[in-house]
Amino acid sequence: MTHMQHSSPKKNRLVSAIQTGKSISQAAEIAEIPYGTVKKIWDRFWKTGSMKNRWCSGQPPKVTKHMHWEVVRLAVKDRKMPLQEIGNLVELHLSMTAVGEHLAEEDLHRRVARTVPFLKPGQKQKRLAWAREHGGQDWEKVIWSDECYVYLGDTKGRVWITRHPEEEWDEGCLIPKFQQSTIYVMVWGCIMKGKKGPLVVLEYPGGKGDGMNVKRYIEQVLEGKLEKFYEDIRSDRDGVVFQQDGTLSHTAKSTKKWLCDHGITLFPHPPSSPDISPIEYVWCELKKLVRAREHPPTSTEGLIAAVKEAWDMIAVKDIDKYVNRMDDIVDAVLKAKGGHTKY
């Protein structure tokens, strides 16, 4: 007699349902497993803490333990290898589904890989040195700054909606997608613990040679907004420092001279390190708010208005949430020896 083998994800759904208060009959319906089988699986889990079937004597299983671990070894050795290719490399030529089930038993799953900046060895060393130097830093005294592009029709990320099944294509349930939009704005902003600084919509012609340069950075950002904000903060807090990344307009001699002449002390920022700047997460929040608008902007003027409104909506407590984890970020950089962190 042939017994049907249920996949690990199915069994996981079953046990989770019972653990959250569902009856065995309700869990059986959720997991789509016969009631009698559910009782056996739950009884085994209750007694052993495992949902795996025991390896039995008699006729050997189609997939041996050796083949199971070969599947796992191949998947871990080359994490980008497609499941179909893994299945073709083992002795029995397993299907994609079978490979996925074997990996799930070891809590290995296919997921979208995180995208991170490429770090050269020298950049890792600079990140590590930065983390060693700034352990125990007083983060309340750091002004974090950055520029950010916001595009019209930026639909990166999922937008969740609530709808009936038949409303899939209703106008109010759709997110417009703009083809190759050239409408965007570049903004500069700054934050610090307990404060949300000014937002500047940067003005420049664009095109080759007409982007953000030293002159525009000094006039529109440093003289335009930072100088007053810095003076206001310095009257309340001693030892305030200013962080900016390594963009050419930031590191130019003219920029450094302006900052020095105005008594603004720079806080170092290692290269290719958006994960150690809290303002990066604020930009993510700003873009989410722009995307979530009921009526998305359709022009540059509308996009500018939407960005300003989103900046105003960001709460200081949310900014503090990101600044407060800077000690954890420093520890993570140290643990990664200057490599990537989860932040």
C-alpha positions as CSV (number, residue, x, y, z in Angstrom):
1,M,0.0,0.0,0.0
2,T,1.4,3.4,-1.0
3,H,1.2,6.2,1.6
4,M,1.1,9.8,0.5
5,Q,4.0,11.9,1.8
6,H,3.1,15.5,2.8
7,S,5.6,18.3,2.2
8,S,7.3,20.1,5.1
9,P,5.6,23.4,4.3
10,K,2.2,21.7,4.6
11,K,3.1,20.2,7.9
12,N,4.4,23.5,9.2
13,R,1.1,25.1,8.3
14,L,-0.7,22.3,10.2
15,V,1.3,22.6,13.4
16,S,1.3,26.4,13.3
17,A,-2.5,26.3,13.0
18,I,-2.9,24.0,16.0
19,Q,-0.4,26.0,18.1
20,T,-2.4,29.2,17.4
21,G,-5.6,27.7,18.8
22,K,-7.2,25.9,15.9
23,S,-8.8,22.5,16.4
24,I,-7.3,19.4,14.7
25,S,-10.3,19.4,12.3
26,Q,-9.8,23.1,11.5
27,A,-6.1,22.6,11.0
28,A,-6.7,19.6,8.7
29,E,-8.9,21.8,6.5
30,I,-6.3,24.6,6.5
31,A,-3.4,22.3,5.5
32,E,-5.6,20.1,3.2
33,I,-4.5,16.9,4.9
34,P,-6.9,14.1,6.0
35,Y,-8.1,14.3,9.6
36,G,-6.6,10.9,10.5
37,T,-3.1,11.9,9.1
38,V,-3.3,15.2,10.9
39,K,-3.8,13.3,14.2
40,K,-0.7,11.2,13.6
41,I,1.5,14.1,12.6
42,W,0.4,16.2,15.6
43,D,0.9,13.2,17.9
44,R,4.5,12.7,16.5
45,F,5.2,16.4,16.9
46,W,3.9,16.4,20.4
47,K,6.0,13.4,21.4
48,T,9.3,14.1,19.5
49,G,9.2,17.8,18.6
50,S,9.7,16.8,14.9
51,M,7.4,16.3,11.9
52,K,9.9,14.3,9.9
53,N,8.9,10.7,9.0
54,R,11.2,8.1,10.5
55,W,13.6,6.3,8.2
56,C,12.1,2.8,8.1
57,S,13.7,-0.6,7.5
58,G,12.5,-2.8,4.6
59,Q,12.3,-1.3,1.1
60,P,14.8,1.6,1.0
61,P,13.4,5.1,0.3
62,K,13.5,6.4,-3.2
63,V,15.8,9.3,-2.0
64,T,18.4,8.1,0.4
65,K,19.9,10.1,3.2
66,H,23.1,10.5,1.1
67,M,21.1,12.0,-1.8
68,H,19.2,14.3,0.6
69,W,22.4,15.8,1.9
70,E,23.9,16.0,-1.6
71,V,20.9,18.3,-2.5
72,V,21.7,20.4,0.5
73,R,25.4,20.5,-0.2
74,L,24.9,21.6,-3.8
75,A,22.4,24.4,-2.8
76,V,24.8,25.8,-0.1
77,K,27.9,25.5,-2.3
78,D,26.3,27.6,-5.0
79,R,23.4,29.6,-3.6
80,K,22.4,31.0,-7.0
81,M,22.1,27.5,-8.6
82,P,18.5,27.0,-9.8
83,L,16.5,24.1,-8.2
84,Q,16.1,22.4,-11.5
85,E,19.9,22.3,-12.0
86,I,20.4,20.9,-8.5
87,G,17.8,18.2,-9.3
88,N,19.6,17.2,-12.5
89,L,23.0,16.8,-10.7
90,V,21.8,14.2,-8.2
91,E,21.5,10.6,-9.0
92,L,17.7,10.3,-9.4
93,H,17.2,13.6,-11.3
94,L,14.8,15.1,-8.8
95,S,12.1,17.6,-9.8
96,M,12.2,21.2,-8.7
97,T,9.4,20.5,-6.2
98,A,11.2,17.6,-4.7
99,V,14.5,19.6,-4.4
100,G,12.6,22.4,-2.7
101,E,11.0,20.0,-0.2
102,H,14.4,18.5,0.7
103,L,15.8,22.0,1.3
104,A,12.8,23.0,3.3
105,E,13.5,20.2,5.7
106,E,16.8,21.9,6.6
107,D,15.1,25.3,6.7
108,L,16.6,26.4,3.4
109,H,14.3,28.4,1.1
110,R,14.6,30.4,-2.2
111,R,14.5,34.1,-1.4
112,V,15.2,37.3,-3.3
113,A,18.8,38.2,-2.7
114,R,19.5,41.5,-1.1
115,T,21.2,44.1,-3.3
116,V,24.2,45.8,-1.6
117,P,27.0,48.1,-2.7
118,F,30.1,46.3,-3.9
119,L,32.9,46.6,-1.3
120,K,36.6,46.4,-2.2
121,P,39.0,45.1,0.5
122,G,40.3,48.7,1.1
123,Q,36.7,49.9,1.7
124,K,36.1,47.1,4.2
125,Q,39.2,48.2,6.0
126,K,38.0,51.8,6.2
127,R,34.6,50.7,7.5
128,L,36.2,48.5,10.1
129,A,38.5,51.4,11.2
130,W,35.5,53.7,11.4
131,A,33.6,51.3,13.6
132,R,36.6,50.8,15.9
133,E,37.0,54.6,16.2
134,H,33.3,55.4,16.9
135,G,32.3,52.8,19.4
136,G,30.6,54.7,22.2
137,Q,30.0,57.8,20.1
138,D,27.5,60.3,21.3
139,W,25.1,60.0,18.4
140,E,22.9,63.0,19.6
141,K,25.6,65.3,18.4
142,V,25.8,64.1,14.8
143,I,23.9,65.8,11.9
144,W,23.3,63.2,9.2
145,S,22.9,64.5,5.6
146,D,22.4,63.1,2.2
147,E,20.9,63.7,-1.3
148,C,18.2,61.6,-2.7
149,Y,16.5,61.2,-6.1
150,V,12.8,60.7,-6.3
151,Y,11.3,59.6,-9.6
152,L,7.8,60.0,-11.0
153,G,6.3,56.6,-11.2
154,D,8.8,54.9,-8.9
155,T,7.0,51.7,-8.1
156,K,9.8,49.9,-6.4
157,G,8.5,47.8,-3.6
158,R,5.0,46.3,-3.1
159,V,2.0,48.4,-2.5
160,W,-0.6,46.4,-0.6
161,I,-4.3,47.1,-1.1
162,T,-7.6,45.6,0.2
163,R,-10.0,44.4,-2.4
164,H,-12.6,41.9,-3.3
165,P,-11.6,39.1,-5.8
166,E,-13.6,40.7,-8.6
167,E,-12.0,44.1,-8.1
168,E,-8.5,43.2,-9.4
169,W,-8.7,45.6,-12.3
170,D,-10.8,48.3,-10.8
171,E,-9.2,51.8,-11.1
172,G,-8.9,52.3,-7.4
173,C,-7.0,49.0,-7.0
174,L,-4.3,49.7,-9.6
175,I,-0.9,51.4,-9.3
176,P,0.0,53.5,-12.4
177,K,3.3,52.6,-14.0
178,F,5.0,55.4,-16.1
179,Q,7.2,54.2,-18.9
180,Q,10.8,55.5,-18.8
181,S,9.9,58.6,-16.8
182,T,12.4,61.4,-17.0
183,I,10.6,63.4,-14.4
184,Y,12.4,63.4,-11.1
185,V,13.6,65.7,-8.3
186,M,16.8,65.6,-6.3
187,V,16.5,66.7,-2.7
188,W,18.9,67.2,0.2
189,G,18.0,66.8,3.8
190,C,19.5,66.4,7.2
191,I,18.4,64.8,10.5
192,M,19.7,64.2,14.0
193,K,18.5,62.7,17.2
194,G,15.4,64.6,18.3
195,K,15.4,66.9,15.2
196,K,14.3,66.9,11.6
197,G,16.3,69.3,9.6
198,P,15.4,71.3,6.5
199,L,14.6,69.7,3.1
200,V,16.1,71.4,0.0
201,V,14.7,70.7,-3.5
202,L,17.9,71.1,-5.5
203,E,17.8,73.3,-8.6
204,Y,20.2,72.7,-11.5
205,P,19.8,72.4,-15.3
206,G,20.7,68.7,-15.5
207,G,22.5,66.9,-18.3
208,K,26.2,66.5,-18.9
209,G,28.2,69.0,-16.9
210,D,25.0,70.6,-15.5
211,G,24.5,68.4,-12.4
212,M,25.1,69.2,-8.8
213,N,28.5,70.8,-8.4
214,V,30.5,72.6,-5.7
215,K,29.1,76.0,-6.4
216,R,25.5,74.8,-6.3
217,Y,26.1,72.7,-3.2
218,I,27.5,75.6,-1.3
219,E,24.9,78.1,-2.4
220,Q,21.8,75.9,-2.2
221,V,22.6,73.6,0.7
222,L,25.4,75.0,2.9
223,E,24.5,78.7,2.7
224,G,20.9,78.1,1.9
225,K,19.9,75.8,4.8
226,L,22.6,74.1,6.7
227,E,24.3,77.2,8.2
228,K,21.2,78.4,10.1
229,F,20.2,74.9,11.2
230,Y,23.8,74.2,12.5
231,E,23.8,77.5,14.4
232,D,20.4,76.8,16.0
233,I,21.6,73.3,17.1
234,R,24.9,74.4,18.3
235,S,23.2,76.9,20.7
236,D,21.5,73.9,22.4
237,R,24.2,71.2,22.1
238,D,28.0,71.3,22.4
239,G,30.3,69.5,20.0
240,V,27.9,69.1,17.1
241,V,29.4,67.5,14.0
242,F,28.2,67.2,10.4
243,Q,28.2,64.1,8.3
244,Q,28.2,64.0,4.5
245,D,29.2,61.3,2.1
246,G,32.2,61.3,-0.3
247,T,30.5,62.8,-3.3
248,L,32.9,65.1,-5.2
249,S,30.9,68.3,-4.4
250,H,31.3,67.4,-0.7
251,T,35.0,66.7,-0.7
252,A,36.1,69.5,-2.9
253,K,38.6,72.1,-1.4
254,S,36.1,74.9,-1.7
255,T,33.5,72.9,0.2
256,K,36.0,72.0,3.0
257,K,37.1,75.6,3.2
258,W,33.6,76.9,3.5
259,L,32.9,74.4,6.3
260,C,36.1,75.3,8.1
261,D,35.5,79.0,7.8
262,H,32.0,78.6,9.3
263,G,33.3,76.4,12.2
264,I,31.4,73.3,11.1
265,T,33.3,70.1,12.1
266,L,33.0,67.1,9.8
267,F,32.1,63.6,11.0
268,P,33.8,60.9,8.9
269,H,31.8,58.6,6.6
270,P,33.5,55.6,5.0
271,P,32.9,54.9,1.3
272,S,30.0,52.8,-0.1
273,S,28.4,52.6,3.3
274,P,24.7,53.6,3.2
275,D,24.0,51.1,5.9
276,I,25.7,53.2,8.5
277,S,23.7,56.4,7.9
278,P,20.3,56.7,9.5
279,I,19.0,59.1,6.9
280,E,19.0,56.4,4.3
281,Y,16.1,54.8,6.1
282,V,14.3,58.1,6.3
283,W,14.6,58.4,2.5
284,C,12.9,54.9,2.2
285,E,10.1,56.2,4.4
286,L,9.7,59.3,2.3
287,K,9.5,57.3,-0.9
288,K,6.9,54.9,0.6
289,L,4.7,57.9,1.5
290,V,5.0,59.3,-2.0
291,R,4.1,55.9,-3.6
292,A,1.2,55.5,-1.2
293,R,-0.6,58.7,-2.3
294,E,-4.2,58.1,-3.5
295,H,-3.6,60.3,-6.5
296,P,0.1,60.0,-7.7
297,P,1.7,63.1,-9.0
298,T,1.9,63.5,-12.8
299,S,4.3,66.5,-13.2
300,T,7.5,67.8,-11.7
301,E,5.6,70.4,-9.7
302,G,3.3,67.7,-8.4
303,L,6.2,65.5,-7.5
304,I,7.9,68.3,-5.6
305,A,4.8,69.0,-3.6
306,A,4.4,65.3,-2.8
307,V,8.0,65.0,-1.6
308,K,7.7,68.1,0.6
309,E,4.4,66.8,2.1
310,A,6.0,63.4,2.7
311,W,9.0,65.0,4.5
312,D,6.6,67.0,6.7
313,M,4.8,63.7,7.6
314,I,7.9,61.9,8.9
315,A,7.8,62.0,12.6
316,V,10.8,62.8,14.8
317,K,10.2,59.6,16.8
318,D,10.8,57.6,13.6
319,I,14.0,59.5,13.0
320,D,15.1,58.7,16.6
321,K,14.3,55.0,16.0
322,Y,16.9,54.9,13.3
323,V,19.5,57.0,15.1
324,N,19.1,54.9,18.3
325,R,20.4,51.8,16.6
326,M,23.7,53.3,15.6
327,D,25.5,51.4,18.4
328,D,24.1,48.1,17.0
329,I,25.3,49.1,13.5
330,V,28.8,49.8,14.8
331,D,28.8,46.4,16.5
332,A,27.5,44.7,13.3
333,V,30.3,46.3,11.2
334,L,32.9,45.1,13.7
335,K,31.4,41.6,13.7
336,A,31.4,41.6,9.9
337,K,35.0,42.8,9.9
338,G,34.0,45.8,7.7
339,G,31.7,43.7,5.5
340,H,28.0,44.1,4.9
341,T,25.5,44.3,7.7
342,K,21.8,43.7,7.8
343,Y,21.1,47.4,8.2
